[in-house]
Tab-separated table of C-alpha atoms in Angstrom:
chain	number	residue	atom	x	y	z
A	1	MET	CA	84.661	73.682	-0.707
A	2	LYS	CA	83.067	77.112	-1.192
A	3	MET	CA	79.815	77.285	-3.098
A	4	LYS	CA	79.581	79.822	-5.900
A	5	VAL	CA	76.742	82.365	-5.818
A	6	THR	CA	75.534	81.096	-9.216
A	7	ASP	CA	75.364	77.534	-7.893
A	8	LEU	CA	73.368	78.712	-4.890
A	9	LEU	CA	70.916	80.563	-7.129
A	10	ILE	CA	70.449	77.438	-9.278
A	11	ILE	CA	69.638	75.368	-6.171
A	12	ILE	CA	67.173	77.984	-4.884
A	13	LEU	CA	65.433	78.234	-8.273
A	14	GLY	CA	65.199	74.452	-8.415
A	15	ILE	CA	63.524	74.346	-5.006
A	16	ILE	CA	61.087	77.071	-6.058
A	17	PHE	CA	60.313	75.171	-9.280
A	18	LEU	CA	59.606	71.956	-7.374
A	19	ASN	CA	57.386	73.785	-4.874
A	20	CYS	CA	55.484	75.484	-7.678
A	21	ASN	CA	54.856	72.144	-9.356
A	22	GLN	CA	53.631	70.684	-6.083
A	23	THR	CA	51.388	73.728	-5.493
A	24	ASN	CA	49.958	73.533	-9.022
A	25	SER	CA	49.312	69.822	-8.502
A	26	LYS	CA	47.362	70.600	-5.331
A	27	ILE	CA	45.364	73.303	-7.109
A	28	LYS	CA	44.482	70.928	-9.953
A	29	LYS	CA	43.335	68.310	-7.473
A	30	THR	CA	41.110	70.913	-5.824
A	31	GLU	CA	39.682	72.045	-9.176
A	32	ASN	CA	38.971	68.449	-10.207
A	33	ALA	CA	37.496	67.519	-6.826
A	34	PHE	CA	34.027	68.457	-8.054
A	35	SER	CA	34.032	65.573	-10.539
A	36	GLU	CA	35.004	63.129	-7.811
A	37	ASN	CA	32.253	63.796	-5.291
A	38	SER	CA	28.523	64.329	-4.968
A	39	ASP	CA	28.792	68.121	-5.354
A	40	THR	CA	28.994	67.761	-9.152
A	41	ALA	CA	25.270	67.206	-9.712
A	42	SER	CA	24.441	70.050	-7.307
A	43	ILE	CA	26.724	72.434	-9.190
A	44	ILE	CA	25.245	71.470	-12.574
A	45	ALA	CA	21.704	72.012	-11.264
A	46	ALA	CA	22.519	75.320	-9.552
A	47	THR	CA	24.222	76.574	-12.715
A	48	ALA	CA	21.134	75.708	-14.766
A	49	MET	CA	18.822	77.502	-12.330
A	50	ILE	CA	20.890	80.688	-12.288
A	51	GLU	CA	21.584	80.804	-16.036
A	52	THR	CA	17.904	80.239	-16.865
A	53	HIS	CA	16.862	82.990	-14.489
A	54	MET	CA	19.449	85.403	-15.909
A	55	LYS	CA	18.202	84.769	-19.444
A	56	GLU	CA	14.532	85.157	-18.552
A	57	TYR	CA	15.034	88.456	-16.717
A	58	LYS	CA	18.012	90.048	-18.476
A	59	ILE	CA	20.285	90.027	-15.447
A	60	PRO	CA	23.668	91.367	-16.599
A	61	GLY	CA	25.914	89.664	-14.052
A	62	MET	CA	25.839	87.344	-11.065
A	63	GLN	CA	28.133	85.480	-8.672
A	64	ILE	CA	27.662	82.473	-6.425
A	65	ALA	CA	29.943	80.850	-3.864
A	66	VAL	CA	29.314	77.855	-1.593
A	67	SER	CA	31.339	76.563	1.333
A	68	ASN	CA	30.890	73.434	3.410
A	69	LYS	CA	32.545	72.972	6.797
A	70	GLY	CA	34.741	75.993	6.096
A	71	LYS	CA	35.946	74.782	2.683
A	72	LEU	CA	35.043	76.599	-0.513
A	73	ILE	CA	33.442	73.943	-2.696
A	74	TRP	CA	32.183	76.116	-5.556
A	75	SER	CA	32.630	79.636	-6.866
A	76	LYS	CA	31.184	80.750	-10.180
A	77	SER	CA	30.770	84.018	-12.080
A	78	PHE	CA	28.108	84.698	-14.704
A	79	GLY	CA	27.577	87.403	-17.301
A	80	TYR	CA	29.000	90.912	-17.408
A	81	SER	CA	30.134	93.501	-14.893
A	82	ASP	CA	30.136	96.087	-17.695
A	83	LEU	CA	27.636	95.550	-20.515
A	84	LYS	CA	28.873	98.360	-22.749
A	85	ASN	CA	32.485	97.181	-22.776
A	86	LYS	CA	31.643	93.454	-22.450
A	87	ILE	CA	33.770	93.050	-19.335
A	88	PRO	CA	32.865	89.707	-17.735
A	89	VAL	CA	32.170	89.157	-14.074
A	90	THR	CA	35.046	87.329	-12.393
A	91	THR	CA	35.431	85.934	-8.893
A	92	GLN	CA	37.185	89.231	-8.011
A	93	THR	CA	34.278	91.449	-9.079
A	94	SER	CA	32.610	93.265	-6.206
A	95	PHE	CA	28.862	93.970	-6.086
A	96	ARG	CA	26.680	96.212	-3.975
A	97	ILE	CA	25.396	94.049	-1.147
A	98	ALA	CA	22.650	96.412	0.086
A	99	SER	CA	21.242	95.232	3.437
A	100	VAL	CA	23.722	92.371	3.750
A	101	SER	CA	25.860	95.285	4.979
A	102	LYS	CA	23.857	95.003	8.202
A	103	SER	CA	25.335	91.539	8.817
A	104	LEU	CA	28.836	93.011	8.655
A	105	THR	CA	27.812	95.910	10.892
A	106	GLY	CA	26.332	93.381	13.328
A	107	ALA	CA	29.702	91.586	13.397
A	108	ALA	CA	31.438	94.898	14.157
A	109	LEU	CA	29.057	95.370	17.065
A	110	GLY	CA	29.864	91.796	18.126
A	111	LEU	CA	33.579	92.645	18.319
A	112	LEU	CA	32.835	95.455	20.762
A	113	LEU	CA	30.569	93.161	22.778
A	114	GLN	CA	33.352	90.607	22.914
A	115	GLU	CA	35.744	93.231	24.271
A	116	ASN	CA	33.158	94.321	26.875
A	117	LYS	CA	33.212	97.814	25.424
A	118	ILE	CA	29.486	97.966	24.824
A	119	ASN	CA	26.321	96.841	26.571
A	120	LEU	CA	23.232	96.023	24.519
A	121	ASP	CA	21.016	97.123	27.405
A	122	SER	CA	22.564	100.589	27.657
A	123	THR	CA	20.605	103.479	26.225
A	124	ILE	CA	21.599	105.003	22.940
A	125	ASN	CA	22.178	108.388	24.592
A	126	PHE	CA	24.854	106.867	26.837
A	127	TYR	CA	27.003	106.323	23.736
A	128	VAL	CA	25.662	109.080	21.471
A	129	PRO	CA	24.611	111.883	23.830
A	130	THR	CA	23.978	114.280	20.928
A	131	PHE	CA	21.182	112.107	19.538
A	132	PRO	CA	17.829	113.733	20.421
A	133	LYS	CA	16.097	112.087	23.385
A	134	LYS	CA	12.769	110.456	22.603
A	135	ARG	CA	9.550	109.956	24.522
A	136	TRP	CA	10.898	106.598	25.715
A	137	PRO	CA	14.512	105.536	26.218
A	138	LEU	CA	15.767	103.090	23.615
A	139	THR	CA	18.679	100.679	23.928
A	140	VAL	CA	21.447	99.568	21.603
A	141	GLY	CA	20.010	96.028	21.577
A	142	GLN	CA	16.560	97.253	20.602
A	143	ILE	CA	18.006	99.218	17.701
A	144	ALA	CA	20.165	96.290	16.524
A	145	ARG	CA	17.158	93.930	16.614
A	146	HIS	CA	14.683	96.272	14.880
A	147	ILE	CA	12.378	96.698	17.898
A	148	SER	CA	13.341	100.290	18.742
A	149	GLY	CA	10.558	102.162	16.958
A	150	ILE	CA	12.980	104.049	14.718
A	151	ARG	CA	11.425	104.313	11.283
A	152	HIS	CA	12.626	102.801	8.005
A	153	TYR	CA	12.891	104.683	4.694
A	154	ASN	CA	9.702	106.487	3.702
A	155	SER	CA	10.513	106.606	-0.004
A	156	SER	CA	12.805	105.309	-2.721
A	157	GLU	CA	14.455	108.737	-2.718
A	158	GLU	CA	15.559	108.172	0.882
A	159	ALA	CA	16.722	104.616	0.151
A	160	ASN	CA	18.686	105.695	-2.930
A	161	SER	CA	19.862	109.120	-1.855
A	162	SER	CA	22.340	111.040	-4.003
A	163	LYS	CA	23.119	113.502	-1.211
A	164	HIS	CA	26.615	113.366	0.257
A	165	TYR	CA	27.197	113.325	4.010
A	166	ASN	CA	30.643	114.131	5.352
A	167	SER	CA	30.316	111.946	8.436
A	168	VAL	CA	28.116	109.395	10.169
A	169	SER	CA	26.976	112.010	12.684
A	170	GLU	CA	25.897	114.257	9.814
A	171	SER	CA	23.923	111.420	8.190
A	172	LEU	CA	21.857	111.041	11.382
A	173	LYS	CA	20.059	114.254	10.416
A	174	GLN	CA	17.928	112.231	7.993
A	175	PHE	CA	15.812	110.870	10.861
A	176	ALA	CA	17.183	112.113	14.199
A	177	ASN	CA	14.289	114.458	14.935
A	178	ASP	CA	11.525	112.015	13.965
A	179	SER	CA	9.263	110.506	16.598
A	180	LEU	CA	9.430	106.799	17.413
A	181	LEU	CA	6.760	104.666	15.759
A	182	PHE	CA	5.989	102.810	19.018
A	183	LYS	CA	7.301	102.187	22.494
A	184	PRO	CA	10.661	100.387	22.139
A	185	GLY	CA	10.448	96.635	22.610
A	186	THR	CA	6.723	96.319	21.925
A	187	GLN	CA	6.811	95.759	18.127
A	188	PHE	CA	9.067	94.761	15.256
A	189	GLU	CA	9.735	97.300	12.519
A	190	TYR	CA	12.664	96.801	10.156
A	191	SER	CA	14.799	99.936	10.162
A	192	SER	CA	17.843	100.810	8.080
A	193	PHE	CA	18.049	104.140	9.860
A	194	GLY	CA	18.508	102.208	13.103
A	195	TYR	CA	21.695	100.665	11.708
A	196	ILE	CA	23.019	104.079	10.733
A	197	LEU	CA	22.577	105.031	14.393
A	198	LEU	CA	24.452	101.850	15.380
A	199	SER	CA	27.410	103.015	13.306
A	200	ALA	CA	27.461	106.185	15.422
A	201	VAL	CA	27.591	103.974	18.531
A	202	ILE	CA	30.500	102.007	17.023
A	203	GLU	CA	32.364	105.257	16.317
A	204	SER	CA	31.774	106.539	19.839
A	205	VAL	CA	32.982	103.355	21.531
A	206	SER	CA	35.908	102.525	19.218
A	207	LYS	CA	37.140	106.120	18.856
A	208	GLN	CA	37.468	105.461	15.126
A	209	ASP	CA	35.520	106.561	12.084
A	210	PHE	CA	33.098	103.819	11.061
A	211	PRO	CA	34.731	103.199	7.624
A	212	GLN	CA	38.166	102.910	9.256
A	213	PHE	CA	36.861	100.529	11.942
A	214	MET	CA	35.219	98.255	9.366
A	215	VAL	CA	38.378	98.068	7.237
A	216	GLU	CA	40.776	97.448	10.122
A	217	LYS	CA	38.716	95.267	12.438
A	218	VAL	CA	36.450	93.338	10.076
A	219	PHE	CA	37.522	93.292	6.419
A	220	SER	CA	41.290	93.077	6.988
A	221	SER	CA	40.943	90.678	9.906
A	222	LEU	CA	39.002	88.258	7.704
A	223	ASP	CA	41.167	88.830	4.613
A	224	MET	CA	38.103	90.096	2.730
A	225	ARG	CA	40.145	91.701	-0.036
A	226	HIS	CA	37.249	92.745	-2.247
A	227	THR	CA	34.989	94.150	0.466
A	228	SER	CA	34.811	97.858	1.220
A	229	LEU	CA	32.459	100.757	1.595
A	230	ASP	CA	30.950	101.772	-1.736
A	231	PHE	CA	32.574	105.171	-2.190
A	232	SER	CA	30.874	106.587	-5.260
A	233	ASP	CA	33.635	109.147	-5.850
A	234	LYS	CA	36.493	106.615	-5.792
A	235	ASN	CA	37.783	104.273	-8.459
A	236	ILE	CA	37.503	100.909	-6.687
A	237	PRO	CA	39.229	98.063	-8.557
A	238	TYR	CA	36.963	95.254	-9.793
A	239	ARG	CA	33.738	97.043	-8.774
A	240	SER	CA	30.896	96.122	-11.101
A	241	LYS	CA	28.735	98.642	-12.850
A	242	PHE	CA	25.079	98.440	-11.789
A	243	TYR	CA	21.925	98.272	-13.858
A	244	VAL	CA	18.183	98.965	-13.937
A	245	ILE	CA	15.469	98.614	-16.607
A	246	ASP	CA	14.494	101.647	-18.695
A	247	GLU	CA	11.101	102.433	-20.228
A	248	ASN	CA	12.005	100.339	-23.297
A	249	ASP	CA	12.725	97.255	-21.192
A	250	ASN	CA	16.477	97.547	-21.732
A	251	ARG	CA	19.201	97.262	-19.126
A	252	VAL	CA	20.897	100.609	-18.560
A	253	GLU	CA	23.339	101.864	-15.957
A	254	ALA	CA	21.674	102.750	-12.666
A	255	PRO	CA	21.337	106.385	-11.597
A	256	TYR	CA	23.990	107.791	-9.282
A	257	ILE	CA	23.599	107.171	-5.557
A	258	ASP	CA	25.790	108.276	-2.664
A	259	ASN	CA	26.049	105.614	0.012
A	260	SER	CA	27.388	107.992	2.655
A	261	SER	CA	23.737	108.219	3.710
A	262	LYS	CA	23.709	104.570	4.762
A	263	TRP	CA	27.178	102.965	5.107
A	264	ALA	CA	26.220	100.607	7.931
A	265	ALA	CA	22.748	99.778	6.674
A	266	GLY	CA	23.294	99.186	2.959
A	267	GLY	CA	26.367	100.973	1.647
A	268	MET	CA	29.005	98.256	1.287
A	269	ILE	CA	30.336	96.238	-1.637
A	270	SER	CA	31.730	92.706	-1.583
A	271	ASN	CA	31.984	89.536	-3.603
A	272	ALA	CA	30.600	86.055	-3.118
A	273	GLU	CA	33.847	84.460	-1.942
A	274	ASP	CA	34.487	87.164	0.673
A	275	LEU	CA	30.992	86.796	2.096
A	276	VAL	CA	31.240	83.007	2.217
A	277	LYS	CA	34.545	83.447	4.047
A	278	PHE	CA	32.770	85.770	6.505
A	279	GLY	CA	29.952	83.282	7.123
A	280	SER	CA	32.392	80.408	7.581
A	281	ALA	CA	34.408	82.427	10.103
A	282	LEU	CA	31.257	83.003	12.170
A	283	LEU	CA	30.499	79.271	12.166
A	284	SER	CA	34.034	78.285	13.149
A	285	GLY	CA	34.345	80.752	16.024
A	286	SER	CA	37.628	82.019	14.597
A	287	PHE	CA	36.432	85.631	14.354
A	288	LEU	CA	33.914	85.975	17.184
A	289	HIS	CA	33.447	83.806	20.259
A	290	PRO	CA	30.591	81.295	19.775
A	291	ASP	CA	28.620	82.981	22.585
A	292	ILE	CA	28.747	86.286	20.700
A	293	VAL	CA	27.758	84.579	17.428
A	294	ASN	CA	24.852	82.975	19.264
A	295	THR	CA	23.742	86.453	20.380
A	296	LEU	CA	23.780	87.645	16.764
A	297	PHE	CA	21.962	84.503	15.586
A	298	THR	CA	19.181	84.530	18.222
A	299	SER	CA	15.753	85.944	17.373
A	300	ALA	CA	14.597	88.963	19.319
A	301	LYS	CA	11.380	88.878	21.311
A	302	THR	CA	8.900	91.660	21.796
A	303	SER	CA	7.764	92.555	25.287
A	304	ASP	CA	4.836	90.120	25.000
A	305	GLY	CA	7.245	87.222	24.363
A	306	LYS	CA	6.718	86.812	20.604
A	307	GLU	CA	9.776	86.030	18.492
A	308	THR	CA	10.387	88.492	15.667
A	309	GLY	CA	12.558	86.241	13.479
A	310	SER	CA	15.297	88.872	13.500
A	311	GLY	CA	18.647	88.668	15.287
A	312	ILE	CA	21.420	91.260	15.059
A	313	GLY	CA	22.102	91.725	11.361
A	314	TRP	CA	20.397	88.444	10.477
A	315	ASP	CA	17.009	86.866	9.813
A	316	ILE	CA	16.386	83.712	11.832
A	317	LYS	CA	14.073	81.156	10.236
A	318	LYS	CA	13.522	77.600	9.052
A	319	ASP	CA	13.458	76.548	5.428
A	320	ALA	CA	10.742	74.462	3.762
A	321	ASN	CA	12.422	71.309	5.076
A	322	GLU	CA	12.493	72.605	8.677
A	323	ARG	CA	16.254	73.172	8.683
A	324	ASN	CA	17.493	76.041	10.878
A	325	LEU	CA	18.628	78.910	8.701
A	326	VAL	CA	20.368	82.206	9.441
A	327	CYS	CA	20.252	84.528	6.465
A	328	MET	CA	20.200	88.068	5.145
A	329	ASP	CA	19.227	89.564	1.834
A	330	GLY	CA	19.696	92.963	0.315
A	331	SER	CA	17.700	94.769	-2.330
A	332	LEU	CA	18.337	97.930	-4.322
A	333	PRO	CA	17.208	98.816	-7.850
A	334	SER	CA	20.879	98.293	-8.747
A	335	ALA	CA	21.643	95.143	-6.720
A	336	ARG	CA	20.369	91.925	-5.173
A	337	SER	CA	22.319	90.024	-2.533
A	338	PHE	CA	21.914	86.932	-0.341
A	339	ILE	CA	23.928	85.166	2.309
A	340	LEU	CA	22.511	81.944	3.774
A	341	ILE	CA	24.052	80.066	6.706
A	342	TYR	CA	22.924	76.605	7.797
A	343	PRO	CA	24.600	76.248	11.225
A	344	LYS	CA	23.968	72.540	11.762
A	345	GLU	CA	24.981	71.549	8.241
A	346	GLN	CA	27.898	74.034	8.212
A	347	LEU	CA	26.865	75.272	4.761
A	348	VAL	CA	27.274	78.893	3.641
A	349	ILE	CA	26.025	80.174	0.293
A	350	THR	CA	26.189	83.658	-1.212
A	351	ILE	CA	24.452	84.889	-4.368
A	352	LEU	CA	24.953	88.383	-5.811
A	353	ALA	CA	23.554	90.248	-8.829
A	354	ASN	CA	24.389	93.653	-10.306
A	355	THR	CA	20.740	94.602	-10.697
A	356	GLY	CA	17.671	94.296	-8.532
A	357	ASN	CA	15.247	96.014	-10.863
A	358	SER	CA	12.563	93.880	-12.570
A	359	ILE	CA	14.016	90.581	-11.391
A	360	PHE	CA	12.283	88.001	-9.239
A	361	PHE	CA	15.082	86.479	-7.246
A	362	ASN	CA	13.943	86.268	-3.650
A	363	LYS	CA	14.965	84.462	-0.493
A	364	GLU	CA	12.878	81.445	-1.512
A	365	GLU	CA	14.927	81.086	-4.713
A	366	ALA	CA	18.217	81.394	-2.843
A	367	ILE	CA	17.031	78.687	-0.439
A	368	MET	CA	16.146	76.414	-3.372
A	369	VAL	CA	19.721	76.772	-4.644
A	370	ALA	CA	21.059	75.914	-1.179
A	371	ASP	CA	18.807	72.841	-1.077
A	372	LEU	CA	20.605	71.450	-4.122
A	373	PHE	CA	23.718	71.141	-1.953
A	374	LEU	CA	21.947	70.133	1.245
A	375	ASN	CA	19.844	67.474	-0.442
A	376	PRO	CA	21.370	66.345	-3.767
A	377	LYS	CA	19.212	63.220	-3.836
A	378	GLY	CA	17.645	62.661	-7.245
A	379	LEU	CA	19.903	65.075	-9.147
A	380	ASP	CA	21.812	62.230	-10.812
A	381	PRO	CA	19.071	59.740	-11.748
A	382	THR	CA	19.742	56.310	-13.207
A	383	GLU	CA	18.902	55.531	-16.821
A	384	ASP	CA	15.758	53.691	-15.725
A	385	GLU	CA	14.671	56.639	-13.548
A	386	GLN	CA	15.214	59.019	-16.454
A	387	LYS	CA	13.093	56.858	-18.747
A	388	ASN	CA	10.426	56.742	-16.062
A	389	ALA	CA	10.296	60.554	-15.892
A	390	ILE	CA	10.073	61.257	-19.637
A	391	GLY	CA	6.609	62.158	-20.854
A	392	GLN	CA	3.853	64.746	-21.023
A	393	TYR	CA	1.706	65.264	-17.940
A	394	SER	CA	-1.482	67.188	-17.423
A	395	TYR	CA	-2.335	68.452	-13.958
A	396	SER	CA	-5.097	70.384	-12.264
A	397	THR	CA	-4.901	72.572	-9.167
A	398	TYR	CA	-5.921	75.926	-7.723
A	399	PHE	CA	-3.354	78.673	-8.164
A	400	ASP	CA	-3.883	82.163	-6.766
A	401	GLU	CA	-7.617	81.334	-6.485
A	402	ASP	CA	-7.773	80.282	-10.144
A	403	SER	CA	-8.741	76.760	-11.153
A	404	ILE	CA	-6.137	75.776	-13.703
A	405	ASN	CA	-5.216	72.845	-15.934
A	406	GLY	CA	-1.553	72.900	-16.810
A	407	LYS	CA	1.024	70.818	-18.622
A	408	ILE	CA	4.447	69.422	-17.715
A	409	ASN	CA	6.760	68.133	-20.446
A	410	ILE	CA	9.928	66.174	-19.715
A	411	SER	CA	12.195	64.963	-22.503
A	412	LYS	CA	15.815	63.966	-22.952
A	413	ILE	CA	18.053	66.277	-24.962
A	414	ASN	CA	21.753	65.591	-25.506
A	415	GLY	CA	21.681	62.916	-22.849
A	416	LYS	CA	20.135	65.156	-20.191
A	417	LEU	CA	16.585	65.573	-18.924
A	418	SER	CA	14.978	68.807	-20.025
A	419	GLY	CA	11.542	70.232	-19.336
A	420	THR	CA	8.902	72.911	-19.722
A	421	MET	CA	5.632	73.665	-17.978
A	422	THR	CA	2.562	75.859	-18.312
A	423	ILE	CA	0.472	77.541	-15.617
A	424	PRO	CA	-2.487	78.907	-17.586
A	425	ASN	CA	-3.996	81.602	-15.374
A	426	ARG	CA	-4.533	85.354	-15.578
A	427	PHE	CA	-0.924	86.151	-14.641
A	428	PHE	CA	1.110	83.572	-16.586
A	429	LYS	CA	-1.507	82.992	-19.315
A	430	ASP	CA	-0.289	80.247	-21.676
A	431	ARG	CA	3.400	81.116	-21.549
A	432	VAL	CA	5.750	78.136	-21.765
A	433	ILE	CA	7.951	78.211	-18.684
A	434	PRO	CA	11.456	76.697	-18.700
A	435	VAL	CA	12.274	73.985	-16.156
A	436	PRO	CA	16.032	74.073	-15.442
A	437	VAL	CA	16.104	71.428	-12.693
A	438	ILE	CA	14.537	67.963	-12.679
A	439	ARG	CA	15.127	65.505	-9.844
A	440	VAL	CA	14.076	61.879	-10.197
A	441	ASN	CA	14.138	59.401	-7.346
A	442	GLY	CA	12.230	56.269	-8.220
A	443	ASP	CA	8.622	57.298	-8.886
A	444	GLU	CA	9.102	60.740	-7.315
A	445	ILE	CA	9.772	63.632	-9.710
A	446	ASN	CA	10.664	67.151	-8.549
A	447	ILE	CA	10.892	70.071	-10.953
A	448	VAL	CA	11.722	73.752	-10.628
A	449	GLY	CA	10.287	76.214	-13.153
A	450	VAL	CA	11.154	79.885	-13.666
A	451	PRO	CA	7.980	81.975	-14.031
A	452	GLY	CA	9.274	85.010	-12.111
A	453	SER	CA	9.832	83.633	-8.663
A	454	TRP	CA	10.601	79.942	-8.962
A	455	ILE	CA	7.843	77.374	-8.725
A	456	PHE	CA	8.600	73.976	-7.230
A	457	MET	CA	6.460	70.953	-8.101
A	458	SER	CA	6.842	67.518	-6.584
A	459	TYR	CA	4.753	64.611	-7.786
A	460	GLN	CA	4.722	60.827	-7.770
A	461	LYS	CA	3.649	58.532	-10.567
A	462	ASN	CA	1.230	55.741	-9.781
A	463	LYS	CA	0.973	53.941	-13.114
A	464	LYS	CA	-0.427	56.723	-15.340
A	465	ALA	CA	-1.772	58.921	-12.512
A	466	ILE	CA	0.232	61.606	-10.731
A	467	HIS	CA	-0.339	63.383	-7.437
A	468	GLY	CA	1.768	65.850	-5.508
A	469	LYS	CA	2.283	69.415	-4.300
A	470	TRP	CA	3.519	72.742	-5.574
A	471	ARG	CA	5.113	75.761	-3.891
A	472	PHE	CA	5.516	79.284	-5.245
A	473	GLY	CA	6.952	81.699	-2.681
A	474	PRO	CA	4.417	81.812	0.161
A	475	LEU	CA	1.748	80.134	-1.983
A	476	LYS	CA	1.327	76.362	-2.059
A	477	GLY	CA	-1.214	73.736	-2.989
A	478	ASP	CA	-1.969	70.200	-4.165
A	479	LEU	CA	-1.988	68.915	-7.719
A	480	GLU	CA	-3.595	65.893	-9.366
A	481	GLY	CA	-3.144	64.693	-12.907
A	482	LYS	CA	-2.172	62.001	-15.351
A	483	GLN	CA	0.551	61.021	-17.781
A	484	GLU	CA	-0.690	61.423	-21.324
A	485	GLN	CA	-0.026	59.000	-24.163
């Protein structure tokens, strides 16, 4: 019996309908997975930290994405990509990533290393013979690891140039004739200009323009659909507007910049999900061989054997809990960006903002957000633990050489712990500081306040007495106090 065309179409549509229902069911299970595992408390706490910070410092828009063992476990957008037209940030919105661009440039260099097309120990003039020779020879590896002696920007005008350059080779004119700051290999000096020179090396070896190479070999290969170079003269879909603070303390659109002066060093745009995908690919070895990734993730050493804490496109460090951390951050008046990779824990986290002006969101804050996922203990306290934490506490300590006597208040509002604190010194005065995160684990109470950079306090209750420690960026100290009636 012959089947009619209409009957065949009905069967095909039925199959498609069934598949769509199955796909939607899988998506719903993924969306609801957060309520079924321990990530829920971490997400609630991270959301509170970011939203409180945005409110305190008038940040128009932000994004965050987190992956664990290669799986995206959270992606969230906050605020606006366009304040004037009230266009919200979505997961598709792309932000300027500033110096996180160096991590992507480092990966491009890694591809050429993997193909044995480049040698880190070869001199720069072997690949770019037109670059002026210096007093000492300098190698590709020294440039990539910031130990070459090539200078960094001398001014904000250089960092935020509005001048257009028609090519990478033309952009080298900004620094090509300058003397080296020191003999290559002997010191560490962070240099964005060095990464612009690396892009000239990539062009020479690949026989492609740097923008073309990045699109074809990096962005497309990793399916980073919202990552590109930040062409100021092009209408790029989903690109955020960018903001600074004016003299009246209002957020206004940032002045024009032309990133052709620094594509490889700080001229790319991306979104949080793309960057998490990039970090996960490095951990899995699916993009670069693990040996190449290890080269990127290994700290350089100066000629006297001291580690610099800088790999190729990455900072190499340990967090406050002594976990190994590979990270990069970017800063412009119009942007703030972070990517953190915990190799052992297989965690990748990216945080982006569409302003960097007059905000205090540093690497320490990004690490505190990551810690919520690495160590969720205490984020979901029992009823008894919550009751134990509620109260007003007075504490004394030394902060920035001031002897201070502050207050901590913890209450329960709408079924959730809520808090404030004071740090009465010459900088914070008597301002009441919001506390968006409170962890309780037995008699141990950890709080995070938002007075600019985030302050972390951890204390234990011994009857009515408390004792513990605080940390504020690089500053830290002890605190003693009591629970008041």
